[in-house]
């Protein structure tokens, strides 16, 4: 797959508009295409829009499986609740995802490619007076994209720029997967990239509090330990993050979920590794971090052995070559 991530869409999608606040899913897929929306739709004015991102992978036995479907469904239900969108029915959402993937099975690329699944929920009430009221109606839809690597150039050491001043979003809504969070992160991201074309991601570390990058969670590792920030509402609770923690535990690493100090980075760079985790990012090595005028290079700047070991173990669960000890795979086509 050489097309940019997320720019090609599969032939089929599913939609469920609400009627009187209740999602109406007829059980049928529809051809992928445009839909009409009131110019006054709540999502367009007041940002009532959330989404999810998950993947289906071909398995080594020839079947197709969705990775951690129920965890993504649960997170989307929670995002809907936190942004006061009409409550989602987890069973309906789950069924829509499965139906869409089954319809698009012929477009799933071979490994290392996969099918990216993008469930989206937008507020549709046509009411521009509803600035301080939740949308009464919404549209839930699922689209799919055949994808390859998210970062151009495949698995390679990334360069992160540490942003200590401008936050990605507000502390209470970082855990919501809402479009608004990504819009807010754009300005600092583009400004940083304009200054340094080599920057792949911004690592948000407001006031020294390292949380996540614009599209992934952040980890440190050495031969014994795997470290990542403890969960709270200020950043996205990555499903891949929780997978990496579980797999690292299985491999015998000590897990530390705790604040990561900026001052620790130099020390880790000298004897450890850093990486990112995410559905799109998978598990991506970090080679260099730029903080103010200093350049922190991890090891020799190449992917570390622990990073690659953890990545292999994650990919093995995703593609069916590893045992599914945690029950993370949902087979959609055998
Ligand atoms: N943080 C942000 C801001 C993200 O966009 C993502 C990607 O979805 C993640 C973290 C990782 O989350 P997950 O592993 O559930 O994809
Ligand atoms: C994902 O990894 O699913 C995301 O939503 C990140 C996005 C920037 C592609």
Tab-separated table of C-alpha atoms and ligand atoms in Angstrom:
chain	number	residue	atom	x	y	z
A	1	UNK	CA	0.000	0.000	0.000
A	2	UNK	CA	1.588	3.237	-1.051
A	3	UNK	CA	-1.427	5.567	-0.918
A	4	UNK	CA	-1.430	7.958	2.053
A	5	UNK	CA	-3.180	6.533	5.144
A	6	UNK	CA	-6.925	7.173	5.120
A	7	UNK	CA	-7.346	8.531	1.602
A	8	UNK	CA	-8.921	5.503	-0.080
A	9	UNK	CA	-12.349	4.276	1.046
A	10	UNK	CA	-13.955	0.864	0.647
A	11	UNK	CA	-17.142	0.373	-1.357
A	12	UNK	CA	-19.495	-0.225	1.584
A	13	UNK	CA	-20.510	1.658	4.688
A	14	UNK	CA	-23.230	1.454	7.327
A	15	UNK	CA	-25.305	4.294	8.731
A	16	UNK	CA	-27.704	4.656	11.640
A	17	UNK	CA	-29.465	8.007	11.986
A	18	UNK	CA	-31.431	8.523	15.185
A	19	UNK	CA	-35.190	8.927	15.293
A	20	UNK	CA	-36.415	10.482	18.521
A	21	UNK	CA	-32.895	9.963	19.849
A	22	UNK	CA	-32.840	6.208	19.126
A	23	UNK	CA	-30.371	4.825	16.540
A	24	UNK	CA	-32.088	3.179	13.578
A	25	UNK	CA	-29.900	0.551	11.950
A	26	UNK	CA	-31.686	-1.479	9.319
A	27	UNK	CA	-29.033	-4.210	9.193
A	28	UNK	CA	-27.917	-3.408	5.653
A	29	UNK	CA	-24.727	-1.991	4.243
A	30	UNK	CA	-24.958	0.858	1.737
A	31	UNK	CA	-22.646	1.963	-1.055
A	32	UNK	CA	-19.992	4.361	0.255
A	33	UNK	CA	-21.061	7.876	-0.674
A	34	UNK	CA	-21.962	11.368	0.390
A	35	UNK	CA	-24.927	12.111	2.601
A	36	UNK	CA	-26.816	15.335	3.122
A	37	UNK	CA	-26.636	17.297	6.332
A	38	UNK	CA	-28.444	20.422	7.477
A	39	UNK	CA	-26.206	23.499	7.364
A	40	UNK	CA	-27.441	24.042	10.922
A	41	UNK	CA	-26.345	20.584	12.129
A	42	UNK	CA	-25.107	20.668	15.725
A	43	UNK	CA	-21.785	18.996	14.861
A	44	UNK	CA	-20.907	21.725	12.358
A	45	UNK	CA	-21.430	24.541	14.858
A	46	UNK	CA	-20.858	23.146	18.301
A	47	UNK	CA	-18.431	20.301	17.687
A	48	UNK	CA	-20.610	17.346	18.698
A	49	UNK	CA	-18.481	14.849	16.781
A	50	UNK	CA	-16.582	11.789	17.959
A	51	UNK	CA	-14.948	8.832	16.266
A	52	UNK	CA	-13.055	5.591	16.801
A	53	UNK	CA	-10.173	3.941	15.011
A	54	UNK	CA	-9.627	0.184	14.935
A	55	UNK	CA	-8.346	-2.391	12.491
A	56	UNK	CA	-9.118	-5.770	10.938
A	57	UNK	CA	-6.146	-7.944	9.953
A	58	UNK	CA	-5.763	-11.030	7.791
A	59	UNK	CA	-4.730	-13.918	10.021
A	60	UNK	CA	-2.040	-16.447	9.234
A	61	UNK	CA	-4.783	-19.120	8.919
A	62	UNK	CA	-6.556	-17.127	6.182
A	63	UNK	CA	-9.345	-15.747	8.372
A	64	UNK	CA	-9.950	-12.073	9.086
A	65	UNK	CA	-10.113	-10.717	12.641
A	66	UNK	CA	-10.887	-7.347	14.196
A	67	UNK	CA	-8.452	-6.349	16.941
A	68	UNK	CA	-10.018	-5.464	20.311
A	69	UNK	CA	-13.437	-4.707	18.875
A	70	UNK	CA	-15.257	-4.585	22.207
A	71	UNK	CA	-12.719	-2.239	23.772
A	72	UNK	CA	-13.150	0.243	20.937
A	73	UNK	CA	-16.940	-0.040	21.160
A	74	UNK	CA	-16.761	0.653	24.889
A	75	UNK	CA	-14.527	3.698	24.371
A	76	UNK	CA	-16.841	5.125	21.729
A	77	UNK	CA	-19.861	4.716	24.008
A	78	UNK	CA	-17.916	6.570	26.683
A	79	UNK	CA	-16.894	9.374	24.282
A	80	UNK	CA	-20.574	9.784	23.280
A	81	UNK	CA	-21.543	10.026	26.921
A	82	UNK	CA	-18.834	12.574	27.771
A	83	UNK	CA	-19.808	14.820	24.825
A	84	UNK	CA	-23.529	14.343	25.601
A	85	UNK	CA	-24.380	12.800	22.255
A	86	UNK	CA	-27.422	10.479	22.220
A	87	UNK	CA	-26.428	7.322	24.127
A	88	UNK	CA	-25.027	4.635	21.851
A	89	UNK	CA	-26.237	1.065	21.956
A	90	UNK	CA	-23.011	-0.953	22.148
A	91	UNK	CA	-24.607	-4.000	20.484
A	92	UNK	CA	-25.813	-1.945	17.505
A	93	UNK	CA	-22.445	-0.232	17.095
A	94	UNK	CA	-20.654	-3.576	17.281
A	95	UNK	CA	-22.967	-5.142	14.691
A	96	UNK	CA	-22.526	-2.199	12.328
A	97	UNK	CA	-18.741	-2.529	12.534
A	98	UNK	CA	-18.872	-6.278	11.832
A	99	UNK	CA	-21.340	-5.872	8.943
A	100	UNK	CA	-19.220	-3.149	7.330
A	101	UNK	CA	-16.024	-5.175	7.578
A	102	UNK	CA	-17.722	-8.297	6.203
A	103	UNK	CA	-18.994	-6.312	3.215
A	104	UNK	CA	-15.538	-4.880	2.513
A	105	UNK	CA	-13.623	-8.115	3.013
A	106	UNK	CA	-12.484	-8.158	-0.621
A	107	UNK	CA	-10.636	-4.884	-0.119
A	108	UNK	CA	-8.540	-5.818	2.921
A	109	UNK	CA	-4.895	-5.556	1.873
A	110	UNK	CA	-2.420	-8.324	2.700
A	111	UNK	CA	-0.051	-7.888	5.681
A	112	UNK	CA	1.563	-5.631	6.676
A	113	UNK	CA	-1.521	-3.757	5.413
A	114	UNK	CA	-4.855	-3.914	7.193
A	115	UNK	CA	-8.398	-2.578	7.095
A	116	UNK	CA	-8.829	0.615	9.088
A	117	UNK	CA	-12.296	0.983	10.585
A	118	UNK	CA	-13.586	4.461	11.329
A	119	UNK	CA	-16.868	4.598	13.300
A	120	UNK	CA	-18.062	8.212	13.445
A	121	UNK	CA	-20.860	9.912	15.347
A	122	UNK	CA	-22.078	13.439	14.626
A	123	UNK	CA	-24.805	15.618	16.143
A	124	UNK	CA	-27.394	16.397	13.461
A	125	UNK	CA	-30.039	18.492	15.212
A	126	UNK	CA	-30.625	21.534	12.978
A	127	UNK	CA	-30.543	24.191	15.676
A	128	UNK	CA	-27.953	26.917	15.900
A	129	UNK	CA	-29.506	28.063	19.137
A	130	UNK	CA	-28.344	24.811	20.746
A	131	UNK	CA	-24.933	26.108	21.844
A	132	UNK	CA	-25.539	25.089	25.429
A	133	UNK	CA	-27.810	22.126	24.814
A	134	UNK	CA	-26.874	18.686	23.564
A	135	UNK	CA	-27.929	17.564	20.098
A	136	UNK	CA	-31.205	15.664	20.221
A	137	UNK	CA	-30.469	13.752	17.016
A	138	UNK	CA	-27.303	12.159	15.615
A	139	UNK	CA	-25.908	10.089	12.796
A	140	UNK	CA	-23.687	7.088	13.445
A	141	UNK	CA	-21.769	5.693	10.490
A	142	UNK	CA	-18.894	3.339	9.784
A	143	UNK	CA	-16.471	3.627	6.883
A	144	UNK	CA	-13.404	1.530	6.078
A	145	UNK	CA	-10.042	2.224	4.443
A	146	UNK	CA	-7.408	-0.211	3.204
A	147	UNK	CA	-4.237	1.058	4.899
A	148	UNK	CA	-0.531	0.524	5.222
A	149	UNK	CA	1.879	2.446	7.438
A	150	UNK	CA	0.657	5.634	9.093
A	151	UNK	CA	4.099	7.203	9.200
A	152	UNK	CA	5.716	7.693	5.810
A	153	UNK	CA	8.717	5.444	5.385
A	154	UNK	CA	7.423	2.452	7.384
A	155	UNK	CA	8.931	1.279	10.665
A	156	UNK	CA	11.695	3.790	11.292
A	157	UNK	CA	12.877	5.851	14.244
A	158	UNK	CA	10.596	8.870	14.644
A	159	UNK	CA	11.520	12.371	15.706
A	160	UNK	CA	9.333	13.956	18.408
A	161	UNK	CA	9.246	17.582	19.371
A	162	UNK	CA	8.443	18.208	23.026
A	163	UNK	CA	5.770	20.898	23.463
A	164	UNK	CA	5.791	22.188	27.025
A	165	UNK	CA	3.587	25.272	26.698
A	166	UNK	CA	0.586	24.658	24.462
A	167	UNK	CA	-1.679	21.795	25.592
A	168	UNK	CA	-3.233	19.388	23.087
A	169	UNK	CA	-6.673	19.875	24.616
A	170	UNK	CA	-8.245	20.541	28.015
A	171	UNK	CA	-7.319	18.268	30.927
A	172	UNK	CA	-10.866	16.942	31.359
A	173	UNK	CA	-11.468	16.041	27.693
A	174	UNK	CA	-8.211	14.496	26.560
A	175	UNK	CA	-9.721	11.048	27.018
A	176	UNK	CA	-12.561	11.796	24.578
A	177	UNK	CA	-11.861	10.800	20.982
A	178	UNK	CA	-13.395	13.937	19.524
A	179	UNK	CA	-12.533	15.791	16.347
A	180	UNK	CA	-12.212	19.003	18.335
A	181	UNK	CA	-9.163	17.666	20.182
A	182	UNK	CA	-7.367	17.111	16.897
A	183	UNK	CA	-8.370	20.568	15.616
A	184	UNK	CA	-6.928	22.173	18.758
A	185	UNK	CA	-3.650	20.308	18.328
A	186	UNK	CA	-3.208	21.488	14.741
A	187	UNK	CA	-1.760	24.916	15.390
A	188	UNK	CA	1.100	23.833	17.668
A	189	UNK	CA	1.769	20.853	15.417
A	190	UNK	CA	1.976	22.851	12.203
A	191	UNK	CA	4.040	25.603	13.829
A	192	UNK	CA	6.558	23.055	15.087
A	193	UNK	CA	6.720	21.261	11.770
A	194	UNK	CA	7.212	24.530	9.907
A	195	UNK	CA	10.296	25.139	12.041
A	196	UNK	CA	11.652	21.649	11.693
A	197	UNK	CA	10.603	19.463	8.783
A	198	UNK	CA	12.094	16.378	10.434
A	199	UNK	CA	9.488	16.362	13.228
A	200	UNK	CA	7.050	13.418	12.948
A	201	UNK	CA	4.916	14.064	16.023
A	202	UNK	CA	4.530	16.577	18.820
A	203	UNK	CA	4.837	15.115	22.301
A	204	UNK	CA	2.525	17.144	24.519
A	205	UNK	CA	4.135	17.775	27.883
A	206	UNK	CA	2.238	20.754	29.240
A	207	UNK	CA	4.139	22.235	32.167
A	208	UNK	CA	6.425	19.186	32.063
A	209	UNK	CA	3.565	16.638	32.189
A	210	UNK	CA	4.335	14.186	29.375
A	211	UNK	CA	1.046	12.727	28.128
A	212	UNK	CA	0.787	11.672	24.462
A	213	UNK	CA	1.538	12.773	20.928
A	214	UNK	CA	-1.024	14.006	18.395
A	215	UNK	CA	-1.817	10.456	17.297
A	216	UNK	CA	-0.350	7.993	19.798
A	217	UNK	CA	0.602	7.176	23.396
A	218	UNK	CA	4.189	7.431	24.659
A	219	UNK	CA	6.378	4.761	26.277
A	220	UNK	CA	9.893	4.336	27.653
A	221	UNK	CA	11.517	0.924	27.959
A	222	UNK	CA	14.719	-0.846	28.881
A	223	UNK	CA	15.590	-4.510	29.338
A	224	UNK	CA	13.584	-4.726	32.567
A	225	UNK	CA	10.936	-2.019	32.585
A	226	UNK	CA	8.198	-0.497	30.506
A	227	UNK	CA	7.075	2.953	31.597
A	228	UNK	CA	4.086	5.024	30.513
A	229	UNK	CA	2.044	7.783	32.071
A	230	UNK	CA	-0.733	6.780	34.471
A	231	UNK	CA	-4.273	7.177	33.157
A	232	UNK	CA	-6.435	10.169	33.925
A	233	UNK	CA	-8.868	12.258	31.881
A	234	UNK	CA	-6.127	14.371	30.274
A	235	UNK	CA	-5.172	12.045	27.402
A	236	UNK	CA	-6.558	9.228	25.270
A	237	UNK	CA	-6.660	5.826	26.940
A	238	UNK	CA	-5.158	3.990	24.011
A	239	UNK	CA	-6.331	0.468	23.368
A	240	UNK	CA	-2.874	-0.260	21.953
A	241	UNK	CA	-1.378	1.228	25.137
A	242	UNK	CA	-3.291	-1.266	27.233
A	243	UNK	CA	-2.289	-4.078	24.835
A	244	UNK	CA	1.397	-3.137	25.104
A	245	UNK	CA	1.163	-3.114	28.902
A	246	UNK	CA	-0.472	-6.564	28.969
A	247	UNK	CA	2.027	-8.036	26.485
A	248	UNK	CA	4.993	-6.509	28.298
A	249	UNK	CA	3.701	-8.031	31.516
A	250	UNK	CA	3.394	-11.416	29.764
A	251	UNK	CA	7.018	-11.059	28.636
A	252	UNK	CA	8.139	-10.409	32.224
A	253	UNK	CA	8.764	-6.669	32.144
A	254	UNK	CA	8.019	-4.583	35.214
A	255	UNK	CA	5.280	-2.089	34.318
A	256	UNK	CA	5.390	1.425	35.699
A	257	UNK	CA	2.356	3.639	35.086
A	258	UNK	CA	3.505	6.927	36.545
A	259	UNK	CA	4.359	10.550	35.755
A	260	UNK	CA	7.370	10.764	33.435
A	261	UNK	CA	9.668	13.683	34.182
A	262	UNK	CA	11.237	15.562	31.282
A	263	UNK	CA	14.502	15.430	33.193
A	264	UNK	CA	14.451	11.605	32.940
A	265	UNK	CA	14.638	11.610	29.165
A	266	UNK	CA	18.403	12.178	28.865
A	267	UNK	CA	19.054	9.291	31.204
A	268	UNK	CA	16.672	6.971	29.327
A	269	UNK	CA	18.206	8.033	26.026
A	270	UNK	CA	21.609	6.909	27.287
A	271	UNK	CA	20.526	3.408	28.277
A	272	UNK	CA	16.956	2.832	27.141
A	273	UNK	CA	14.377	3.249	24.426
A	274	UNK	CA	11.246	5.225	23.594
A	275	UNK	CA	8.309	4.329	21.381
A	276	UNK	CA	4.749	5.289	20.478
A	277	UNK	CA	1.648	3.104	20.465
A	278	UNK	CA	-1.612	3.498	18.595
A	279	UNK	CA	-3.956	1.821	16.167
A	280	UNK	CA	-2.564	3.778	13.233
A	281	UNK	CA	0.945	4.088	14.705
A	282	UNK	CA	1.027	0.384	15.795
A	283	UNK	CA	4.265	0.407	17.827
A	284	UNK	CA	6.700	2.932	16.399
A	285	UNK	CA	10.248	3.481	17.621
A	286	UNK	CA	11.348	6.963	18.656
A	287	UNK	CA	14.912	7.835	17.688
A	288	UNK	CA	15.206	11.485	18.577
A	289	UNK	CA	13.444	13.982	20.816
A	290	UNK	CA	13.849	17.725	20.411
A	291	UNK	CA	13.375	19.776	23.554
A	292	UNK	CA	14.136	23.494	23.283
A	293	UNK	CA	17.651	23.661	21.942
A	294	UNK	CA	18.591	20.187	23.011
A	295	UNK	CA	18.474	17.072	20.892
A	296	UNK	CA	18.011	13.832	22.801
A	297	UNK	CA	19.038	10.796	20.776
A	298	UNK	CA	17.932	7.399	22.067
A	299	UNK	CA	20.788	4.880	21.842
A	300	UNK	CA	22.273	5.051	18.357
A	301	UNK	CA	19.038	6.563	17.042
A	302	UNK	CA	17.889	3.213	15.647
A	303	UNK	CA	14.944	1.090	16.892
A	304	UNK	CA	15.823	-0.596	20.200
A	305	UNK	CA	15.679	-4.343	20.805
A	306	UNK	CA	12.958	-4.108	23.476
A	307	UNK	CA	10.858	-1.900	21.215
A	308	UNK	CA	11.164	-4.390	18.376
A	309	UNK	CA	10.411	-7.313	20.702
A	310	UNK	CA	7.243	-5.650	21.968
A	311	UNK	CA	6.241	-4.678	18.446
A	312	UNK	CA	6.673	-8.259	17.250
A	313	UNK	CA	4.566	-9.582	20.063
A	314	UNK	CA	1.797	-7.035	19.318
A	315	UNK	CA	1.841	-7.751	15.594
A	316	UNK	CA	1.745	-11.509	16.285
A	317	UNK	CA	-1.500	-11.138	18.244
A	318	UNK	CA	-2.921	-8.904	15.551
A	319	UNK	CA	-2.117	-11.251	12.660
A	320	UNK	CA	-2.935	-14.507	14.401
A	321	UNK	CA	0.588	-15.918	14.561
A	322	UNK	CA	0.582	-15.515	18.351
A	323	UNK	CA	-1.830	-17.108	20.845
A	324	UNK	CA	-4.759	-14.857	21.697
A	325	UNK	CA	-4.262	-15.209	25.465
A	326	UNK	CA	-6.342	-12.138	26.238
A	327	UNK	CA	-9.262	-12.762	23.867
A	328	UNK	CA	-8.562	-9.733	21.704
A	329	UNK	CA	-9.473	-11.117	18.279
A	330	UNK	CA	-12.984	-11.169	16.819
A	331	UNK	CA	-13.101	-13.376	13.730
A	332	UNK	CA	-15.364	-11.913	11.069
A	333	UNK	CA	-14.584	-14.210	8.166
A	334	UNK	CA	-13.186	-17.702	8.562
B	1	LIG	N1	-3.569	9.318	21.508
B	1	LIG	C1	-4.129	9.926	20.443
B	1	LIG	C2	-4.237	11.393	20.464
B	1	LIG	C3	-4.603	9.178	19.362
B	1	LIG	O1	-5.159	9.779	18.299
B	1	LIG	C4	-4.474	7.770	19.391
B	1	LIG	C5	-4.978	6.971	18.273
B	1	LIG	O2	-6.065	6.537	18.252
B	1	LIG	C6	-3.884	7.181	20.517
B	1	LIG	C7	-3.452	7.978	21.555
B	1	LIG	C8	-3.764	5.689	20.621
B	1	LIG	O3	-5.011	5.085	20.842
B	1	LIG	P1	-5.337	3.639	20.320
B	1	LIG	O4	-4.213	2.787	20.724
B	1	LIG	O5	-6.616	3.273	21.005
B	1	LIG	O6	-5.488	3.721	18.848
B	2	LIG	C1	-5.907	5.962	15.281
B	2	LIG	O1	-4.782	5.520	15.485
B	2	LIG	O2	-6.884	5.210	15.089
B	2	LIG	C2	-6.177	7.381	15.248
B	2	LIG	O3	-7.302	7.763	15.389
B	2	LIG	C3	-5.090	8.321	14.991
B	2	LIG	C4	-5.414	9.181	13.814
B	2	LIG	C5	-4.566	10.380	13.866
B	2	LIG	C6	-5.261	8.425	12.529
